[in-house]
Coordinates of C-alpha atoms and ligand atoms in Angstrom, one line a residue:
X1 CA -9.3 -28.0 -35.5
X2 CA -7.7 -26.7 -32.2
X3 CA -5.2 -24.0 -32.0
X4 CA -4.5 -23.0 -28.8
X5 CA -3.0 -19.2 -28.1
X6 CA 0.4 -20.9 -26.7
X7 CA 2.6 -23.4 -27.5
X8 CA 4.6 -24.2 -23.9
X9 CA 3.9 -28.0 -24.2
X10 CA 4.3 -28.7 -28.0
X11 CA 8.0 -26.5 -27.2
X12 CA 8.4 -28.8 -24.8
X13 CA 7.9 -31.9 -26.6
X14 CA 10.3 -30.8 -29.5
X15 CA 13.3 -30.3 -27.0
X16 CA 12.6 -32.7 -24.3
X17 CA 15.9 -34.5 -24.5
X18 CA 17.9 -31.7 -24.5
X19 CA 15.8 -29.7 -22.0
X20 CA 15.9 -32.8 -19.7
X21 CA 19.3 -33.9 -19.8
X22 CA 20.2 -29.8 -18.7
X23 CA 17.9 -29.6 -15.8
X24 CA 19.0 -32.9 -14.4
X25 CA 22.9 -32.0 -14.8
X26 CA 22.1 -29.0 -12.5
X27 CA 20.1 -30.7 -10.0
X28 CA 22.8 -33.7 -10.0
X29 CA 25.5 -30.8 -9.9
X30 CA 23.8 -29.2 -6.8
X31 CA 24.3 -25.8 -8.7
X32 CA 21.1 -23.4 -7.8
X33 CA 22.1 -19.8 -7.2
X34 CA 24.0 -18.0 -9.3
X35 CA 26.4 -20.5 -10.7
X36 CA 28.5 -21.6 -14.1
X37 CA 24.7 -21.8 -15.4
X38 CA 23.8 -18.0 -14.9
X39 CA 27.6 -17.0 -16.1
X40 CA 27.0 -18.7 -19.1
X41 CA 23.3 -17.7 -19.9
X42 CA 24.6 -13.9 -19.2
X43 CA 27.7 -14.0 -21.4
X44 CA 25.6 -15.5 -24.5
X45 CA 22.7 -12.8 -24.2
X46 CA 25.3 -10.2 -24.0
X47 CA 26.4 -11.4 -27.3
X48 CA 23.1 -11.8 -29.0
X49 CA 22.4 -8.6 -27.7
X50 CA 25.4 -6.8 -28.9
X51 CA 26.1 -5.1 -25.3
X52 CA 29.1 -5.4 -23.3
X53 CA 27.2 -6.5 -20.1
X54 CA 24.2 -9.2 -19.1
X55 CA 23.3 -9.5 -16.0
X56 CA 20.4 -12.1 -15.3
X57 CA 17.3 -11.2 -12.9
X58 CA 14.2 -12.6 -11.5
X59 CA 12.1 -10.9 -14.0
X60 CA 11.6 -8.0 -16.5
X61 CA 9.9 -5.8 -14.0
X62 CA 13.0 -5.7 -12.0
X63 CA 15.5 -5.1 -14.4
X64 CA 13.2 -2.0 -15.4
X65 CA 13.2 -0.8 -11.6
X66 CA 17.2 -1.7 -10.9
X67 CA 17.7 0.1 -14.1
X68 CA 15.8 3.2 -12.0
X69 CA 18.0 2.6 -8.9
X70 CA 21.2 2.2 -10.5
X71 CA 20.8 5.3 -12.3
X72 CA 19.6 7.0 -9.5
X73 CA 16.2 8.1 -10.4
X74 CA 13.5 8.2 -7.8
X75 CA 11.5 10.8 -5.8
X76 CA 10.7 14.1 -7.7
X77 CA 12.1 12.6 -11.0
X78 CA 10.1 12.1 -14.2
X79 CA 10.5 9.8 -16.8
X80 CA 8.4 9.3 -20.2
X81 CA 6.7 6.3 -21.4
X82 CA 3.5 4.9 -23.1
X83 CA 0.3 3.7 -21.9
X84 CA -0.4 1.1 -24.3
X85 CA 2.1 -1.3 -22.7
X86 CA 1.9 -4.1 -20.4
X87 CA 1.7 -2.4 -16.6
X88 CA 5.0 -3.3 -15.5
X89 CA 6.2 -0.6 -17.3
X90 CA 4.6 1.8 -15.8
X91 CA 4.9 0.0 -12.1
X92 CA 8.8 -0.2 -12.1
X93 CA 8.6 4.0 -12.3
X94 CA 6.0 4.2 -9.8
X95 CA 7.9 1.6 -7.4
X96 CA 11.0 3.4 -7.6
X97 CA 9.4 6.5 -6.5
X98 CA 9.7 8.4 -9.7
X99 CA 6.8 10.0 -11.4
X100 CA 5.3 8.3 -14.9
X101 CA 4.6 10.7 -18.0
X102 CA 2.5 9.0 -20.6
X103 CA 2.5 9.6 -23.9
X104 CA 0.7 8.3 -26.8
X105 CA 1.8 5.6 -29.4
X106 CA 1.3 5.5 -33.3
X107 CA -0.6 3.3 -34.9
X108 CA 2.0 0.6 -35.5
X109 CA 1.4 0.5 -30.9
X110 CA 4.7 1.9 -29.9
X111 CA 6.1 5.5 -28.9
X112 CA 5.1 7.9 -31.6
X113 CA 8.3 10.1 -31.2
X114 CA 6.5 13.2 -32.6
X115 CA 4.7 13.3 -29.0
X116 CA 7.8 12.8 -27.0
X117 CA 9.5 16.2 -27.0
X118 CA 6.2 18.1 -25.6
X119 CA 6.1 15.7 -22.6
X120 CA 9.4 16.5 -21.3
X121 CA 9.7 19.2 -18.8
X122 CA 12.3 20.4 -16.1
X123 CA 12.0 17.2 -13.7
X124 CA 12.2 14.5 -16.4
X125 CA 15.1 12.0 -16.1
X126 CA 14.8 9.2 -18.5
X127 CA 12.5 7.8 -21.4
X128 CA 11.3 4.1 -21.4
X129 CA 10.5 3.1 -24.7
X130 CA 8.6 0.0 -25.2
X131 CA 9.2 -2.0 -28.5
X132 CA 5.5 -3.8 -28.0
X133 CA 4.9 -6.9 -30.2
X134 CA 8.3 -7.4 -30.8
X135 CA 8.7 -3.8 -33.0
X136 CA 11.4 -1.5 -32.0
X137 CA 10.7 2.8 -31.9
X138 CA 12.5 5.2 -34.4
X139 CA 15.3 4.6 -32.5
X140 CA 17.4 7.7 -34.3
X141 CA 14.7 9.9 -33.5
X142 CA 14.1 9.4 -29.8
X143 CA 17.9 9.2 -29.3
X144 CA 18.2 12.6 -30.8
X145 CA 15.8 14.0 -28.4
X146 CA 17.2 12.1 -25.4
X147 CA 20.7 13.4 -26.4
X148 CA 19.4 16.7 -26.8
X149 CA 17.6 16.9 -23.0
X150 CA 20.5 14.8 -21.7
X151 CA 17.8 12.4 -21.0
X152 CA 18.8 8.8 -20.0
X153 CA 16.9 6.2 -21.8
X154 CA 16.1 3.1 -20.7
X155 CA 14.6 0.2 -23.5
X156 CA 11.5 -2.0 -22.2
X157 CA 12.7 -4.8 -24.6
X158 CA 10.7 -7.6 -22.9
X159 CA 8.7 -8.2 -26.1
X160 CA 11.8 -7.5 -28.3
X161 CA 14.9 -10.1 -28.0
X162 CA 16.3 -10.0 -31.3
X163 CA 14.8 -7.0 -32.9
X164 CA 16.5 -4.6 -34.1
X165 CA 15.7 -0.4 -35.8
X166 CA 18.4 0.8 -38.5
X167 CA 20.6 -2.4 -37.6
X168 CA 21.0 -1.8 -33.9
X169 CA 19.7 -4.6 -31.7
X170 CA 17.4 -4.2 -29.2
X171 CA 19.0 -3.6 -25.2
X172 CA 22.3 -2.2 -26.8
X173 CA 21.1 1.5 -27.8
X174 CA 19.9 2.6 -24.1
X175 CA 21.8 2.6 -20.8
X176 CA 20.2 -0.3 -20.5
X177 CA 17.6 -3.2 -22.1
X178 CA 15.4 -5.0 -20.1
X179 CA 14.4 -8.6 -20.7
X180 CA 11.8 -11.0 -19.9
X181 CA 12.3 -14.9 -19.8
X182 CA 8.1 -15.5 -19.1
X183 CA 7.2 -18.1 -20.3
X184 CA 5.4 -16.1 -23.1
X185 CA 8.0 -14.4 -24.8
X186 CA 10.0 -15.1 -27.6
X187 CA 12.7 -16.8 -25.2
X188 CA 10.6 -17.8 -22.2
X189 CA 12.0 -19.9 -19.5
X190 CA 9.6 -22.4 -16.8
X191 CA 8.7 -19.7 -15.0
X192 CA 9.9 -15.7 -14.2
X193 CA 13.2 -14.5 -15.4
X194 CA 14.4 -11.1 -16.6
X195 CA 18.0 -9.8 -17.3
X196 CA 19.2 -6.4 -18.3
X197 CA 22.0 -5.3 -21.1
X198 CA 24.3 -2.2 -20.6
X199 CA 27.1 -0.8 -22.2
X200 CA 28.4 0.5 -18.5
X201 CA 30.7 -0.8 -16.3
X202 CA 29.2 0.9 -13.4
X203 CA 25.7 0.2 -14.2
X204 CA 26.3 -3.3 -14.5
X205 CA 28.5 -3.5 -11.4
X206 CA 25.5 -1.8 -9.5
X207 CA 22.6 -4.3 -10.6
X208 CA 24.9 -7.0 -10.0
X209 CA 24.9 -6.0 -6.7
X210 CA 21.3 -4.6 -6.2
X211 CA 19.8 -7.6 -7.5
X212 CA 21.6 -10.1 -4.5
X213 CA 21.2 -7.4 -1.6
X214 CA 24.3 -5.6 -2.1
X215 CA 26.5 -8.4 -1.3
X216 CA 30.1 -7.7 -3.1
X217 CA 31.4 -10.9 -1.3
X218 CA 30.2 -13.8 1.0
X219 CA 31.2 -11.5 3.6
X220 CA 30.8 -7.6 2.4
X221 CA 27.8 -5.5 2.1
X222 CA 28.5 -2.6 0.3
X223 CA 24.3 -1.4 0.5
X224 CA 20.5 -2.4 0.9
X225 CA 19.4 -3.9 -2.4
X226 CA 17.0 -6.8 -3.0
X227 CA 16.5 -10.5 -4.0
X228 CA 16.0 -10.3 -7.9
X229 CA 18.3 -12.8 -9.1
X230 CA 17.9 -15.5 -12.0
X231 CA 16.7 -18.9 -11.1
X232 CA 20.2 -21.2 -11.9
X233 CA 18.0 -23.8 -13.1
X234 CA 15.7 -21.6 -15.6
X235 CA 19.6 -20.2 -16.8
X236 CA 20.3 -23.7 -17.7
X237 CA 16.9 -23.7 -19.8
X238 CA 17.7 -20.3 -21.2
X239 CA 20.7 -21.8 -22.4
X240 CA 19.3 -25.0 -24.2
X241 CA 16.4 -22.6 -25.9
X242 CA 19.1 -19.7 -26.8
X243 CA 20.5 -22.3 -29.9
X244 CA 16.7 -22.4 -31.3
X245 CA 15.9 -18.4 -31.2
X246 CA 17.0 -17.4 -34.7
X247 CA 15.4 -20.0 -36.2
X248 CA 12.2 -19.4 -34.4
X249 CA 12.3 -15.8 -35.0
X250 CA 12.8 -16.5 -38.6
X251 CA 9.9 -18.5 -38.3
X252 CA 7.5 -15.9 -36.1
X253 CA 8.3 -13.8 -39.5
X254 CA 7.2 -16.5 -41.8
X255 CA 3.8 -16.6 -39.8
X256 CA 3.5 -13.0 -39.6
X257 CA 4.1 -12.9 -43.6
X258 CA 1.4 -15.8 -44.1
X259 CA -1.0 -13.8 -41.9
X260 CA 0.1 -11.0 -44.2
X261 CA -1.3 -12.8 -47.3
X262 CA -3.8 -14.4 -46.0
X263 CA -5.8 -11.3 -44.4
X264 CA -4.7 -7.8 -46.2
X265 CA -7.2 -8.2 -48.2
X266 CA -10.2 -7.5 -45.2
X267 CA -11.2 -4.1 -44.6
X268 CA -12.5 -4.8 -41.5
X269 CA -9.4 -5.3 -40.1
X270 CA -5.8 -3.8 -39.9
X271 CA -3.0 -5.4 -39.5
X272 CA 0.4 -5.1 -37.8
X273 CA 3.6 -4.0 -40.5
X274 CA 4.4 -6.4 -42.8
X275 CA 8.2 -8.4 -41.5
X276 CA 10.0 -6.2 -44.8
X277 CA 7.6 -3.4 -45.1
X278 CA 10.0 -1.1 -44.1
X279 CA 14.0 -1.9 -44.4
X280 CA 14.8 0.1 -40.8
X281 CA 12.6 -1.9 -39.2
X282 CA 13.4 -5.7 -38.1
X283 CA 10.4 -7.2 -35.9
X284 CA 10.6 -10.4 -34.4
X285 CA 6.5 -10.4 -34.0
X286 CA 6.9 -11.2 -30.1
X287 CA 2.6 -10.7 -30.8
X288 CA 0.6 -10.7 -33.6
X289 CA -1.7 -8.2 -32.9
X290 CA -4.9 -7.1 -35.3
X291 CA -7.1 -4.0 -34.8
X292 CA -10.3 -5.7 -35.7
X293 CA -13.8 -4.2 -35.9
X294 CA -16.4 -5.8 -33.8
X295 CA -13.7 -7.2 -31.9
X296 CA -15.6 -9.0 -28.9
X297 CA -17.8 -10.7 -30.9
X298 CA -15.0 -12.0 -33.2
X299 CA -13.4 -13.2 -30.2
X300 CA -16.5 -15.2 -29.2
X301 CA -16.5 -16.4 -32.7
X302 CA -12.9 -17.9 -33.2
X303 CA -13.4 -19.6 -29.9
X304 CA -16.3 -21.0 -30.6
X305 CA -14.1 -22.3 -33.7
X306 CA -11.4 -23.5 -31.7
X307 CA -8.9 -20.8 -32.2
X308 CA -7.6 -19.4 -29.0
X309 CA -7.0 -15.4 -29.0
X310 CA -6.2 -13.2 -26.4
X311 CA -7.6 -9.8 -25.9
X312 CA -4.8 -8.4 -23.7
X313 CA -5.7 -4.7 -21.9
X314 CA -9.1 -3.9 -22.9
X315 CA -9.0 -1.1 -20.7
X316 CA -6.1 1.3 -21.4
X317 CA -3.4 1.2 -18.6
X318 CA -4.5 5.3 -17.7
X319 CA -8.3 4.6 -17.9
X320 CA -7.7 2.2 -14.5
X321 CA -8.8 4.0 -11.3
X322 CA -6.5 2.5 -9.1
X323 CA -3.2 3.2 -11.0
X324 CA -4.0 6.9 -10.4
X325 CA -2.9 7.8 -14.0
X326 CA -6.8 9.1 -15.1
X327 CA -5.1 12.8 -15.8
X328 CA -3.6 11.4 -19.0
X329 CA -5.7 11.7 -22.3
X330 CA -4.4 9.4 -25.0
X331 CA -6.7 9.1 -27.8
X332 CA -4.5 6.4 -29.8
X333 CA -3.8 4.7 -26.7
X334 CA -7.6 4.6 -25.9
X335 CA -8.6 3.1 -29.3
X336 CA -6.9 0.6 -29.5
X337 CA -7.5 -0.8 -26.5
X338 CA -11.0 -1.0 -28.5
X339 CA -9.6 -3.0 -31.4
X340 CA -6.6 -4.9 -30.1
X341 CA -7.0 -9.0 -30.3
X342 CA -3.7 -11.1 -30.4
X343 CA -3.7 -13.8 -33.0
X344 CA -1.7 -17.3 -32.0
X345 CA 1.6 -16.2 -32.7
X346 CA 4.9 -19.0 -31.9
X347 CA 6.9 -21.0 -33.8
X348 CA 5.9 -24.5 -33.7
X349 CA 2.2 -23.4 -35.2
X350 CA 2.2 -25.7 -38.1
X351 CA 1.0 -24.3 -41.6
X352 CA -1.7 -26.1 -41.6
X353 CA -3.4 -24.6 -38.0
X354 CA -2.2 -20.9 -39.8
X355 CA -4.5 -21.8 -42.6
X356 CA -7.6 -22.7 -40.0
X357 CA -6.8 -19.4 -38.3
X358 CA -7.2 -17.7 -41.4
X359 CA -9.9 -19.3 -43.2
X360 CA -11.8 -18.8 -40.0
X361 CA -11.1 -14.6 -39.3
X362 CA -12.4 -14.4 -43.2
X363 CA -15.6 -16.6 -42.4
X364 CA -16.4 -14.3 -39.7
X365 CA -16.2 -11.0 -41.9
X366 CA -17.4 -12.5 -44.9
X367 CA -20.9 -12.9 -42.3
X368 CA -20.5 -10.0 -41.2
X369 CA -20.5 -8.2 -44.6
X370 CA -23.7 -10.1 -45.9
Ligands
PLP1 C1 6.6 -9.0 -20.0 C2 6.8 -7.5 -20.0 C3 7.4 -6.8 -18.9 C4 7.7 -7.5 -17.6 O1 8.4 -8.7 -17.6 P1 8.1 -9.7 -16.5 O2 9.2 -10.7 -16.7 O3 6.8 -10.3 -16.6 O4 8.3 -9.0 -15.2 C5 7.7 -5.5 -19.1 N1 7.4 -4.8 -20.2 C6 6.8 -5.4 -21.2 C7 6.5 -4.6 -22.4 C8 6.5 -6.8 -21.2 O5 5.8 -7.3 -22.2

């Protein structure tokens, strides 16, 4: 059996009329930039999201840097977040200007709050939690901190659509939530797309205008922003994929609960938080990520099996010379960039391929122990 690590053409397949018949009324309608498309896609994920405001981008890097700029944070300014994260975290604080603080995660990967408070000095602005794999942070706790400093926070939700930490969604606790459309996530597009929640007029009105160079009208420029604006087409897409995305997050949890099952029972790995382990928590399992002992040559071994895996930052984020972050000690951080190894993780895996995946991780460790 086959299982490859994505399932972008299988996706495909199951919507094809519907995804078809949306891209050709925009191409036949002429409607590219920032039209009826883009309203509609923004309204809806303001809604799923809970938040007042959506305002689609090119990417979920960008709505993490206009979230930077629109708040005004930049040169001489701090702001907190983790290393074990994908980079553009990170980036979007060094490419506003600001300075990154790193602190270190728990072992279910995101913020561990406890380390938060210690890493915020005089200069710090903001906090950027990351809810990684599709998990949210103790919410309640890093709010009470933020609140405390009066430190802005902004929520890296690019893994997290749907999620949600003592029933508040993901993208409506923050000043803002940032999204990512990649194809990868839970609601990907054909290409990049981002957007960004907020609960602020202001906020909104000023990404709305940094993201299409500062253009209030077709013939005022109120300042220099940028081009970071949401493809009209890929909109369209969002909005033909948006009527699946309960269902298929119900389903990442049914996976993530057959992985459960199937594999608690080997010590030599450890997996994720069971979906229902804990009642604050609702994960939409964005990844399923294991800690696995022997982890390269388990790799090796489910390919050679035919089950795709991804081993995704084997080398933490600080511990790369060129991002100029080496200063930073992280022991958690630097583990489990040791261990981490993504299972196949989306919606249209079929029960049967779940099986093979986990008949195949026990083969391996059952080897191993002989
Ligand atoms: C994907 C991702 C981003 C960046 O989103 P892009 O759309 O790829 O720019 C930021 N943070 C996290 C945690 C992500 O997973």
């Amino acid at each position: 059996m086959n299982v490859p690590f994505v399932g972008y053409k299988i996706q495909y397949q199951n919507l094809k009329s519907e995804i078809d018949s949306a891209i050709e009324d925009v191409l036949s309608r002429g409607d590219l930039i920032l039209r009826k498309d883009t309203d509609e896609f923004e309204r809806r994920l303001a809604e799923f999201v809970g938040a007042k405001y959506a305002i689609g981008l090119n990417s979920g890097t960008d709505a993490l840097f206009l979230s930077l700029l629109a708040m005004g944070i930049g040169k001489g300014d701090e702001v907190i977040t983790v290393s074990h994260t994908f980079v553009a975290s990170i980036a979007a604080i060094v490419q506003a200007g600001a300075t990154p603080i790193l602190v270190d995660v728990s072992d279910d990967f995101v913020m561990d709050a406890d380390k938060l408070e210690e890493a915020i000095g005089e200069k710090t602005k903001a906090i950027i939690p990351v809810y990684l794999n599709g998990r949210m942070c103790d919410m309640d706790k890093i709010m009470e901190i933020a609140n405390k400093h009066n430190l802005i926070v902004i929520e890296d939700s690019a893994q997290a659509l749907g999620a949600s930490f003592n029933g508040k969604k993901a993208g409506s606790i923050g000043l803002t939530g940032c999204f990512s459309f990649y194809p990868a996530k839970i609601l990907g597009c054909f290409g990049d797309g981002g957007g960004l929640t907020t609960n602020d007029e202001k906020i909104a009105e000023k990404v709305r205008l940094l993201r299409d160079h500062g253009q209030k009208t077709k013939t005022e420029i109120l300042y220099y922003g940028w081009n970071s604006r949401i493809d009209n087409l890929q909109a369209a897409v969002l909005n033909v994929k948006l009527d699946h995305l309960s269902k298929w997050i119900d389903r990442r949890r049914e996976i993530a609960m057959m992985y459960q099952s199937g594999l608690s029972d080997v010590s030599n790995i450890k997996l994720p938080p069971a979906p229902n382990s804990d009642e604050k928590h609702f994960d939409v399992f964005q990844n399923y990520v294991l800690r696995a002992e022997k982890r390269d040559e388990f790799f090796n071994f489910l390919k050679e099996n035919g089950v795709e895996t991804l081993i995704k930052d084997p080398i933490a984020n600080h511990m790369h010379k060129g991002l100029n972050l080496s200063h930073f000690s992280l022991p958690m951080s630097e583990q489990l960039a040791k261990e981490v190894i993504s299972l196949p993780m989306y919606p249209e895996l079929t029960n049967e391929q779940i099986e093979y995946i986990i008949s195949t991780v026990r083969r391996f460790y059952g080897n191993q122990n002989k």
